[in-house]
mmCIF file of C-alpha atoms in Angstrom:
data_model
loop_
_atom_site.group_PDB
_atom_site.id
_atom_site.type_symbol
_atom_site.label_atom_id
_atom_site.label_comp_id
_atom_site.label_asym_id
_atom_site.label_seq_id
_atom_site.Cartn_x
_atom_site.Cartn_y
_atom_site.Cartn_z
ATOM 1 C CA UNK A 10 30.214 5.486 29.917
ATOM 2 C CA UNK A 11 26.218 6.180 28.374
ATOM 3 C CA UNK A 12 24.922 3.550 26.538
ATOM 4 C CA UNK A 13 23.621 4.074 22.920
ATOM 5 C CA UNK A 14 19.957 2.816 22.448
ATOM 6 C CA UNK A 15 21.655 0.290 19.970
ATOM 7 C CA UNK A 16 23.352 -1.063 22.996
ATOM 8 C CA UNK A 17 20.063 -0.435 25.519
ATOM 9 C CA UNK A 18 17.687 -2.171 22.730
ATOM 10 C CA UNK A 19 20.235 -4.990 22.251
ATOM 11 C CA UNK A 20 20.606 -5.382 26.323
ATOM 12 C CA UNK A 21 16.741 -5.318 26.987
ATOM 13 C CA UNK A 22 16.377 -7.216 23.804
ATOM 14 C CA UNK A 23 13.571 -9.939 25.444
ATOM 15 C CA UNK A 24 11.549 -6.540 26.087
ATOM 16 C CA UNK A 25 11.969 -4.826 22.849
ATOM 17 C CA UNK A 26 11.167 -7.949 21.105
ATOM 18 C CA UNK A 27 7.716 -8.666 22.995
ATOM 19 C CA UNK A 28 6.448 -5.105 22.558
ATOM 20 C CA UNK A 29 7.064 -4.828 19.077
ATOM 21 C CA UNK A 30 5.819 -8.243 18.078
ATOM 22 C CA UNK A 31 2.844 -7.755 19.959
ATOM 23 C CA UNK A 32 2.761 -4.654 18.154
ATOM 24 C CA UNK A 33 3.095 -6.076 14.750
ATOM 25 C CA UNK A 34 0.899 -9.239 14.945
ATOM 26 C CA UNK A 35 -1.874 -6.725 16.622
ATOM 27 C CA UNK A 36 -1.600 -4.699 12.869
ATOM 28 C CA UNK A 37 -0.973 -8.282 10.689
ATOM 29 C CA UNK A 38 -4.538 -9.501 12.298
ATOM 30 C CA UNK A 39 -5.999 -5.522 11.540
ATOM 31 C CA UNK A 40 -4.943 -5.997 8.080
ATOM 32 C CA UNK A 41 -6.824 -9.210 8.245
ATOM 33 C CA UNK A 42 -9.576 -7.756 9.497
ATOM 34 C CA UNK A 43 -9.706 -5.307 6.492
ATOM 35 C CA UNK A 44 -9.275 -8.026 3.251
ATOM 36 C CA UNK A 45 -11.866 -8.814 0.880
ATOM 37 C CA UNK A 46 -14.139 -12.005 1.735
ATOM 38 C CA UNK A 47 -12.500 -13.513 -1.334
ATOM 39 C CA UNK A 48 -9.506 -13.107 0.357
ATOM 40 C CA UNK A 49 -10.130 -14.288 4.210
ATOM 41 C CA UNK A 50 -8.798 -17.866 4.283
ATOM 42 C CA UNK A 51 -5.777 -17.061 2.643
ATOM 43 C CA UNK A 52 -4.788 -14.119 4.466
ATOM 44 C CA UNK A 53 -1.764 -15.743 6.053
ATOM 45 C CA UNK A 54 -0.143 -15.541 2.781
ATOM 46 C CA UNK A 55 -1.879 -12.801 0.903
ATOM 47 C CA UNK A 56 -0.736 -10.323 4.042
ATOM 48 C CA UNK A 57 2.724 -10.944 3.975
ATOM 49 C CA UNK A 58 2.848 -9.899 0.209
ATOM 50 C CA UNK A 59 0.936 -7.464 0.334
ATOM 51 C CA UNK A 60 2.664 -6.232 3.144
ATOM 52 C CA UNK A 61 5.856 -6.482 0.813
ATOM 53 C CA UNK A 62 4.385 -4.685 -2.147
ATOM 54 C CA UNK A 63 2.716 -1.836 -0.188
ATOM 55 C CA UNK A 64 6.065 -0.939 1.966
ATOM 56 C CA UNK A 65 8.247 -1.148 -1.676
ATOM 57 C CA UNK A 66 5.821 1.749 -3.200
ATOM 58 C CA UNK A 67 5.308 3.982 0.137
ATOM 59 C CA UNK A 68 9.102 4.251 0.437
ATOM 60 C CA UNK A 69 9.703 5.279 -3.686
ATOM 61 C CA UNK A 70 7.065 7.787 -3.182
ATOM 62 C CA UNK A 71 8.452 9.484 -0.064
ATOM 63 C CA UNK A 72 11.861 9.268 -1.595
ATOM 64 C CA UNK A 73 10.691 10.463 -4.608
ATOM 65 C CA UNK A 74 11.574 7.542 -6.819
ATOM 66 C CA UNK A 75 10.000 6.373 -9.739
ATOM 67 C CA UNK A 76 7.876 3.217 -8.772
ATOM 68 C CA UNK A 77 9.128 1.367 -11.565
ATOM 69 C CA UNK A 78 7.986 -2.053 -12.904
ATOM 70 C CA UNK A 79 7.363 -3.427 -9.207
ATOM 71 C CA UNK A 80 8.851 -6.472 -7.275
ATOM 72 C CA UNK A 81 8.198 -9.355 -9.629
ATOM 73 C CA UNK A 82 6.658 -12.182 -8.479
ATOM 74 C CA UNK A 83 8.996 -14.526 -8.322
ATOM 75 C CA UNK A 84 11.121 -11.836 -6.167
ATOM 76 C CA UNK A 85 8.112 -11.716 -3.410
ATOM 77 C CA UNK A 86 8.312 -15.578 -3.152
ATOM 78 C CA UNK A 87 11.586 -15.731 -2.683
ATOM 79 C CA UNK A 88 11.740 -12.736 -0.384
ATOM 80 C CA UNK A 89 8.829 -14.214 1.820
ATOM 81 C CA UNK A 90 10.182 -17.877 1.617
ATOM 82 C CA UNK A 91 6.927 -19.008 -0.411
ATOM 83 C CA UNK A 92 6.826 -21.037 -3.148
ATOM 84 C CA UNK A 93 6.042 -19.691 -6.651
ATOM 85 C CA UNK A 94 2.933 -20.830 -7.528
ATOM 86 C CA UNK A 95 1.954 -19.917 -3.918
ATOM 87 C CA UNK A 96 2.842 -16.396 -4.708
ATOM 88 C CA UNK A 97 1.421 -16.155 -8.178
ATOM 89 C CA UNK A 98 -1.965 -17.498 -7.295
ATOM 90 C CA UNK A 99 -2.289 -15.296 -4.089
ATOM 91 C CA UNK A 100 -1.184 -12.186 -6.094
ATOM 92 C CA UNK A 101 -3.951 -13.000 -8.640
ATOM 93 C CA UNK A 102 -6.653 -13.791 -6.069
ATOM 94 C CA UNK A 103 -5.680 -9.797 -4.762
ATOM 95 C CA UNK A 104 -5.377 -8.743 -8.417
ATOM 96 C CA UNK A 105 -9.334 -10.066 -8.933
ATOM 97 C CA UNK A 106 -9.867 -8.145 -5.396
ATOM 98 C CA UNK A 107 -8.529 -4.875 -7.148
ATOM 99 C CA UNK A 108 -5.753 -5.036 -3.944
ATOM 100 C CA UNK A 109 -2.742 -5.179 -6.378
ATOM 101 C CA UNK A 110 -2.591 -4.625 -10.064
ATOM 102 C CA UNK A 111 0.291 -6.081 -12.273
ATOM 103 C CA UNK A 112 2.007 -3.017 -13.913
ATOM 104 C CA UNK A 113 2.744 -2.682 -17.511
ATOM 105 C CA UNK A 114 5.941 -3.778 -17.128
ATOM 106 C CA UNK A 115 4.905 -7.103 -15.623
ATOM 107 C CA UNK A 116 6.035 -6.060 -12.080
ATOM 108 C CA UNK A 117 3.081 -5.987 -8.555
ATOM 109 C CA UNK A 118 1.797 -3.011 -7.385
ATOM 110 C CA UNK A 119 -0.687 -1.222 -5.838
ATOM 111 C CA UNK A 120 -3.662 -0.263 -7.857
ATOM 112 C CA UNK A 121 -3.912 3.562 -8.045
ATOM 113 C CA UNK A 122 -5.887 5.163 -6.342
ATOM 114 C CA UNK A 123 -5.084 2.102 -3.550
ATOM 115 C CA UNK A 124 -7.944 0.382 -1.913
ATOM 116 C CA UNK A 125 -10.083 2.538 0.921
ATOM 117 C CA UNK A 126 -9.257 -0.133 3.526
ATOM 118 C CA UNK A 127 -5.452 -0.483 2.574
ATOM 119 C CA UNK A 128 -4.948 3.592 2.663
ATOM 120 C CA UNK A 129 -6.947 3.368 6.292
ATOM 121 C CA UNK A 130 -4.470 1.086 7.423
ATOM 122 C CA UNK A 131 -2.032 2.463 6.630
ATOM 123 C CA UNK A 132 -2.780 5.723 7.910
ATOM 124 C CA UNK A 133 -3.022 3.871 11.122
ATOM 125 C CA UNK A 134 0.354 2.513 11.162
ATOM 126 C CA UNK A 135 1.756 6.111 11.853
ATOM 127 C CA UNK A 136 1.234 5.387 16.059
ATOM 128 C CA UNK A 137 2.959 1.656 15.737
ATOM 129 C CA UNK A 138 6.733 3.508 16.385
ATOM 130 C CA UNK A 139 5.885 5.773 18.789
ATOM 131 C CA UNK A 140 3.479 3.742 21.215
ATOM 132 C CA UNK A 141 6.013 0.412 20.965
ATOM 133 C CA UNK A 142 8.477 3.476 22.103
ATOM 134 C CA UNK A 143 6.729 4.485 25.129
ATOM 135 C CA UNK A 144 6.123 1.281 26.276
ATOM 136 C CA UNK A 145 9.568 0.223 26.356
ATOM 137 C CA UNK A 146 10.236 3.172 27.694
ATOM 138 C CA UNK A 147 7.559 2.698 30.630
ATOM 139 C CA UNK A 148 8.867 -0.685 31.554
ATOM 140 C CA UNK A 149 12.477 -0.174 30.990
ATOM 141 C CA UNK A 150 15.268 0.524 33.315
ATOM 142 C CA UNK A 151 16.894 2.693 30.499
ATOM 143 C CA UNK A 152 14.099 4.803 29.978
ATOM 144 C CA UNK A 153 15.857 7.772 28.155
ATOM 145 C CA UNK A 154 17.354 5.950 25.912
ATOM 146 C CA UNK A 155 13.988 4.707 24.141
ATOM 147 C CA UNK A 156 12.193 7.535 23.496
ATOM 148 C CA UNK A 157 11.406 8.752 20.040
ATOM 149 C CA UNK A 158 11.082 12.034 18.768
ATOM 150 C CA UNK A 159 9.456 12.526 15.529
ATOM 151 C CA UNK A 160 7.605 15.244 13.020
ATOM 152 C CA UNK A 161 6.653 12.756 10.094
ATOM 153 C CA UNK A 162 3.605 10.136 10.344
ATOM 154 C CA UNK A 163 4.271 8.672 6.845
ATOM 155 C CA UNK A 164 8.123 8.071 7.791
ATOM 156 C CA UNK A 165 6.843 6.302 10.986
ATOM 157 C CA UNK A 166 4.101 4.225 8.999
ATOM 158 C CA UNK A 167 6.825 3.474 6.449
ATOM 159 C CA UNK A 168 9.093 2.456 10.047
ATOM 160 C CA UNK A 169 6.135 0.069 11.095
ATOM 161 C CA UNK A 170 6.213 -1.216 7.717
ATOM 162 C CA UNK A 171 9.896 -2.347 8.033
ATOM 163 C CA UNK A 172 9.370 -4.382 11.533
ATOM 164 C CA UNK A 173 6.999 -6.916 9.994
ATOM 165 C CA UNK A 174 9.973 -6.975 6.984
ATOM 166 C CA UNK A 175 12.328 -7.877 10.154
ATOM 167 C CA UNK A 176 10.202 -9.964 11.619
ATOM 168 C CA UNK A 177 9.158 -11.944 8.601
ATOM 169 C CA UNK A 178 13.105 -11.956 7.802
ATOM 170 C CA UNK A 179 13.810 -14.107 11.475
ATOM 171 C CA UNK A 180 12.150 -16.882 9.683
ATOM 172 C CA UNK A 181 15.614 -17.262 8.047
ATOM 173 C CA UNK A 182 16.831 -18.653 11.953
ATOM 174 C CA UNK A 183 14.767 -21.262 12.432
ATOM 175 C CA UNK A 184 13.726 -22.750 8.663
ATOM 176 C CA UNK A 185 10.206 -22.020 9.133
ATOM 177 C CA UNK A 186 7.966 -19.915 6.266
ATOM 178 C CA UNK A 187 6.740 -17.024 7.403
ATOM 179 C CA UNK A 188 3.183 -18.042 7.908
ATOM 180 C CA UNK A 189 4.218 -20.930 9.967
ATOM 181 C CA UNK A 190 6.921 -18.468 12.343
ATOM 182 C CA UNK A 191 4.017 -16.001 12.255
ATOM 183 C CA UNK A 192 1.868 -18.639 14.576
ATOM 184 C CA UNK A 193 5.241 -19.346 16.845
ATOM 185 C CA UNK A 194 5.743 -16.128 17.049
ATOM 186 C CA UNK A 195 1.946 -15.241 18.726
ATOM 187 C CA UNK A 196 2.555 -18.120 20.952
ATOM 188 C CA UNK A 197 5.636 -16.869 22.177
ATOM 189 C CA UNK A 198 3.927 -12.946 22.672
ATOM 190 C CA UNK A 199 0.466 -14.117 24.089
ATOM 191 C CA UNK A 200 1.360 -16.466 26.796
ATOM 192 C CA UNK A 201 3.667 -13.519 28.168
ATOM 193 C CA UNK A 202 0.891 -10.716 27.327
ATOM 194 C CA UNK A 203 0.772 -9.801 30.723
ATOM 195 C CA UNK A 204 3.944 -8.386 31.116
ATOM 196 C CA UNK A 205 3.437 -5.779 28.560
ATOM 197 C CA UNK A 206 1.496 -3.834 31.174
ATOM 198 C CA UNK A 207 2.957 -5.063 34.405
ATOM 199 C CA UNK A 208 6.257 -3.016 34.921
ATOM 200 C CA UNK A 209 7.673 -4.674 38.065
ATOM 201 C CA UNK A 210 6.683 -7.525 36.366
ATOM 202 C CA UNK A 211 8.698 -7.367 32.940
ATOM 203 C CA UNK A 212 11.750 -5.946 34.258
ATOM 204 C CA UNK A 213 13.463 -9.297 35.064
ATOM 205 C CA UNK A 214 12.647 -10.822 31.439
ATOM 206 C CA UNK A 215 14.138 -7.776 29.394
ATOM 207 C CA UNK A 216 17.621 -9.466 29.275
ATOM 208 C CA UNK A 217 18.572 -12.112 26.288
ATOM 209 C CA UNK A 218 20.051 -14.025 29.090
ATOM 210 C CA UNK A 219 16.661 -14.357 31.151
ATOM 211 C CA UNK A 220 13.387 -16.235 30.409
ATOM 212 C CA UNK A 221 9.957 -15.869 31.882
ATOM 213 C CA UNK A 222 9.481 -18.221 34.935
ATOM 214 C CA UNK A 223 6.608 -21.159 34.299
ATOM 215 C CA UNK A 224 4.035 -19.175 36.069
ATOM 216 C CA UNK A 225 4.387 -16.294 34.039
ATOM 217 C CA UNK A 226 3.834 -18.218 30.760
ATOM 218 C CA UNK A 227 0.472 -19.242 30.054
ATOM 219 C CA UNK A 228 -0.724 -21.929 27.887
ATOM 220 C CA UNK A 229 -2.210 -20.896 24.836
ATOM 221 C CA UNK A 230 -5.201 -22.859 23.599
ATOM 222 C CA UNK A 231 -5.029 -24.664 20.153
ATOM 223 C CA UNK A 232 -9.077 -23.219 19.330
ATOM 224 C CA UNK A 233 -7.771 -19.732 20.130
ATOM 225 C CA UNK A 234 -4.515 -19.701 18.062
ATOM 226 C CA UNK A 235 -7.144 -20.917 14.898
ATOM 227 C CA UNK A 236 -9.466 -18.521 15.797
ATOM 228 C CA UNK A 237 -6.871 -15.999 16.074
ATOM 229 C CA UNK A 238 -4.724 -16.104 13.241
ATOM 230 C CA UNK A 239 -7.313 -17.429 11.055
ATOM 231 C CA UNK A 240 -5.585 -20.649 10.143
ATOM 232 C CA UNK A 241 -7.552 -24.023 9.820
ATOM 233 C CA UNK A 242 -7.794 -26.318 12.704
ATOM 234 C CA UNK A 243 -5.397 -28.690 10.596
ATOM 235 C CA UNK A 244 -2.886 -26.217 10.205
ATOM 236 C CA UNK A 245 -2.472 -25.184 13.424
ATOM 237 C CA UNK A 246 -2.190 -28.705 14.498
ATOM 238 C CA UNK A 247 0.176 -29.508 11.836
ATOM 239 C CA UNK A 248 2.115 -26.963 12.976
ATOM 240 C CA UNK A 249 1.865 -27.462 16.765
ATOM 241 C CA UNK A 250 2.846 -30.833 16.593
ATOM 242 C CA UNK A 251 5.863 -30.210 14.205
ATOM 243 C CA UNK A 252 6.694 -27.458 17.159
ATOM 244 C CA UNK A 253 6.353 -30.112 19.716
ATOM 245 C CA UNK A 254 8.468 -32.645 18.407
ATOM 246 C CA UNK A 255 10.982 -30.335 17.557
ATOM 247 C CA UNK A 256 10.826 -28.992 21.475
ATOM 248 C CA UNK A 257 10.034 -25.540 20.461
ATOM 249 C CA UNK A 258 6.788 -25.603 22.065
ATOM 250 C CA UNK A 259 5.713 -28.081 25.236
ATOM 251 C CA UNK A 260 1.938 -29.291 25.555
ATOM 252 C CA UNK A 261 -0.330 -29.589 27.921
ATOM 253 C CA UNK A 262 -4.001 -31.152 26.527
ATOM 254 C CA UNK A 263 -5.339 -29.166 23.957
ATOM 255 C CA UNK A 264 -3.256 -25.846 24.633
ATOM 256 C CA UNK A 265 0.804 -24.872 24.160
ATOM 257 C CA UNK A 266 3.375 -22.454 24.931
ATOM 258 C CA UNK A 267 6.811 -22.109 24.120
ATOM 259 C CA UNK A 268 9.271 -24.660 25.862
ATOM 260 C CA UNK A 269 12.009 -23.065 28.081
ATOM 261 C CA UNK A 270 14.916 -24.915 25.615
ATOM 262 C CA UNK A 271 13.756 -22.879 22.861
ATOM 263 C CA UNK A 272 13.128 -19.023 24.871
ATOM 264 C CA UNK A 273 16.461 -20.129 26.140
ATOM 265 C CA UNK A 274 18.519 -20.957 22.551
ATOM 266 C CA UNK A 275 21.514 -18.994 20.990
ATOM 267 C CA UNK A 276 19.132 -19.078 17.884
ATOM 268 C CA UNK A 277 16.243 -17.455 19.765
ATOM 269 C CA UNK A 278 18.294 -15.010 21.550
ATOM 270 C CA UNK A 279 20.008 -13.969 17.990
ATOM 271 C CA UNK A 280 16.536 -13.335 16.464
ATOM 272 C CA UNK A 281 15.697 -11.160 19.749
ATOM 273 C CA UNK A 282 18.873 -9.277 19.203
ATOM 274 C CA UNK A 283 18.003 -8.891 15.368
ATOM 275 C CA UNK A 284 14.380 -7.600 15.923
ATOM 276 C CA UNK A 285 15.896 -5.032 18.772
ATOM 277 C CA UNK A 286 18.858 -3.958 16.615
ATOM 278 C CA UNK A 287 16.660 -2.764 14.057
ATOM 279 C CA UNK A 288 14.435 -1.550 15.955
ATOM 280 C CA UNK A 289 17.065 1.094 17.456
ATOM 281 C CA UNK A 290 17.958 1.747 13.620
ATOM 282 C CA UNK A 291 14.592 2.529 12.259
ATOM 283 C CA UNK A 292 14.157 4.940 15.684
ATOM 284 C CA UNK A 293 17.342 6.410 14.737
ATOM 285 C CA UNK A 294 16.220 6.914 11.124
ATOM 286 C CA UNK A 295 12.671 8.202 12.284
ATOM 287 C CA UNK A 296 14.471 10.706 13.781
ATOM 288 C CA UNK A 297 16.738 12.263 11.016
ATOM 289 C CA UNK A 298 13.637 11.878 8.283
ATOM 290 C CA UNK A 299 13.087 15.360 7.134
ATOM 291 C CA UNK A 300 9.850 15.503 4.927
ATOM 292 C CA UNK A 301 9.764 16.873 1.521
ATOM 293 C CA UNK A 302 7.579 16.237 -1.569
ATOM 294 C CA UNK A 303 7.451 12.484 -1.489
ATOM 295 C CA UNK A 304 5.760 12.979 2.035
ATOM 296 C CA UNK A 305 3.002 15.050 0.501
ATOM 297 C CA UNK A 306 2.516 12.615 -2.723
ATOM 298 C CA UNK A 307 2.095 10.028 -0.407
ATOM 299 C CA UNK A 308 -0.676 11.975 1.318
ATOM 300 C CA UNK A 309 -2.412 11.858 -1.777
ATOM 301 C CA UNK A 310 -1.868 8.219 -2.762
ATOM 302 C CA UNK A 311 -2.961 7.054 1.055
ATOM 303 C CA UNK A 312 -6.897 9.419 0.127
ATOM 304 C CA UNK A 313 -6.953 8.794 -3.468
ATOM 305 C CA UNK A 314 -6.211 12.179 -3.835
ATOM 306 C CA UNK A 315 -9.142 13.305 -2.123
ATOM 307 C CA UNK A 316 -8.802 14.200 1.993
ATOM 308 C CA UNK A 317 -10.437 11.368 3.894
ATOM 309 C CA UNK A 318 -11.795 11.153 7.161
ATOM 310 C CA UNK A 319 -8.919 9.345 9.708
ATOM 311 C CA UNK A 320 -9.664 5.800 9.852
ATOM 312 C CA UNK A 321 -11.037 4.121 13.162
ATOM 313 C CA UNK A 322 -8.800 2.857 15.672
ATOM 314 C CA UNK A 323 -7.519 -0.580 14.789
ATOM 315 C CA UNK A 324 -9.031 -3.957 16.266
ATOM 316 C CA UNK A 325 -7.472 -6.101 19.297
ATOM 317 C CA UNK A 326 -8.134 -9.355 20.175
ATOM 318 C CA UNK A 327 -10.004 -10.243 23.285
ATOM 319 C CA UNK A 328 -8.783 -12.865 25.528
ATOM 320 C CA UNK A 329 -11.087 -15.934 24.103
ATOM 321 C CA UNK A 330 -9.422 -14.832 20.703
ATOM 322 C CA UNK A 331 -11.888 -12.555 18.894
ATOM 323 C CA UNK A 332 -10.994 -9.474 17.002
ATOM 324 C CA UNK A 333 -12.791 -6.696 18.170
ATOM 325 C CA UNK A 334 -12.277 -3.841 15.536
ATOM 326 C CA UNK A 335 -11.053 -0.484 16.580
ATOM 327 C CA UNK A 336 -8.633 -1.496 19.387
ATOM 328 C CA UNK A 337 -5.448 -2.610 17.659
ATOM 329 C CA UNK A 338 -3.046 -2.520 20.516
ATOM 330 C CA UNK A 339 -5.377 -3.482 23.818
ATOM 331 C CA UNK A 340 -4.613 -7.371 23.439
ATOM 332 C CA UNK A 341 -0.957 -6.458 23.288
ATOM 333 C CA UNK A 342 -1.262 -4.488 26.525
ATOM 334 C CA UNK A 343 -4.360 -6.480 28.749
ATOM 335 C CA UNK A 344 -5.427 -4.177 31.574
#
């Protein structure tokens, strides 16, 4: 009997899962990349909601919806796991920024026209779908059943804009805030990097059932997940150690990687499934979008109404941790 790519994405769910989180903390360190000064040292927080904010108005305006009042802010803390005041200051600080504007209504949005570097971004998120596709595709056994095919590059940036909503909602599992899984989440990607471009190599860890061998998990060091993710030194460490004694990552000096009892958990493997479940969906749903006037409105929202040159490629991060702009997906995929 032929397998669905529900069922294929489910099977191979280690694979899907390490493609597109490489994928979508390549894009969550672009955005970074792209903030306001003001904004830098709290970009673990201010992305997430901004995230939120910008994927609630790109999908009224393709759908053709009145944007309404907004998502308040006391439903962007709750839907992030953050705490209000944590919320309501970080809005403000992006409010001061001119990134989001509180509507009349007393709702967040996006300031209109939307910042230069948000719109850019944006833009670039229309490849996220379609290259995470191929590259399953490449290093699966299933091939056919994960291609996409596509006509729409605003419903595939409003796709990519769902994923970090899934992957920000597997936080749920394991009782961790989204900033915190954020950092577990690039330990678990980057220490099996590699196999993103090593076919023979990633087809024995596609399975929920299988986990990466010791020698094909790297250590990760501590300087290079601050560096990284832009978290302080005594965050990271905070975190690491609360990782640590809770066995979800194992140590070795002053670098980690995720322990075999957690890559090997029912609570693990569920988020795996979750991430490749809806991963299949929003393919699915690429698929079927047909584009009408909301597509072209949101053309003019993403320029400011005037036609822009395409932004530049997005950044990737080099293997002592550095963000090189332009490159977004290369540290996902290391030659």
């Amino acid at each position: 009997m032929a397998t669905s790519r529900l069922d294929a994405m489910r099977r191979d769910c280690r694979l899907v899962a390490r493609v597109v989180s490489a994928e979508i903390f390549a894009a969550t360190l672009d955005l970074g990349t792209r903030l306001p000064p003001d904004l830098f040292r709290a970009r673990m927080v201010c992305i997430p909601i901004l995230i939120s904010v910008t994927r609630d108005q790109i999908d009224r305006t393709i759908r053709g919806v009145d944007p309404g009042r907004g998502p308040s802010i006391n439903a962007i803390a709750a839907s992030l796991d953050l705490p209000f005041e944590t919320a309501r200051r970080n809005v403000q600080r992006m409010v001061e920024c001119g990134w989001l504007r509180i509507s009349d209504l007393g709702g967040v949005a996006l300031p209109d026209p939307m910042p230069e570097a948000l719109g850019h971004w944006c833009r670039d998120l229309d490849s996220l779908l379609p290259r995470a596709a191929a590259r399953i595709a490449r290093l699966s056994s299933a091939a056919e059943r994960f291609h996409l095919v596509h006509g729409c590059d605003k419903a595939a940036m409003l796709g990519a804009l769902d994923l970090f909503l899934v992957m920000a909602s597997t936080s749920s599992l394991f009782d961790q805030r989204f900033s915190d899984l954020l950092l577990i989440h690039f330990v678990c990607n980057a220490s099996v990097a590699h196999l993103n471009s090593d076919a023979p190599g990633a087809a024995p860890f596609a399975r929920r059932e299988t986990v990466p061998t010791s020698d094909d998990r790297a250590f990760i060091p501590l300087a290079r997940i601050a560096d990284t993710t832009g978290a302080s030194r005594s965050t990271v460490y905070r975190i690491v150690s609360q990782c640590v004694a809770a066995q979800v990552f194992e140590r070795r000096g002053n670098a980690v990687r995720a322990s075999v009892p957690f890559l090997s958990s029912p609570l693990y493997a569920e988020a795996l499934e979750r991430v490749a479940g809806r991963t299949a969906t929003l393919f699915s749903r690429l698929e079927r979008h047909r584009c009408g006037a909301g597509c072209a409105e949101l053309d003019a929202a993403l320029d400011g109404g005037v036609a822009t040159a395409r932004a530049m490629p997005a950044p990737r991060v080099t293997t002592d941790g550095a963000v090189v702009p332009g490159t977004m997906a290369s540290w996902a995929y290391p030659a």
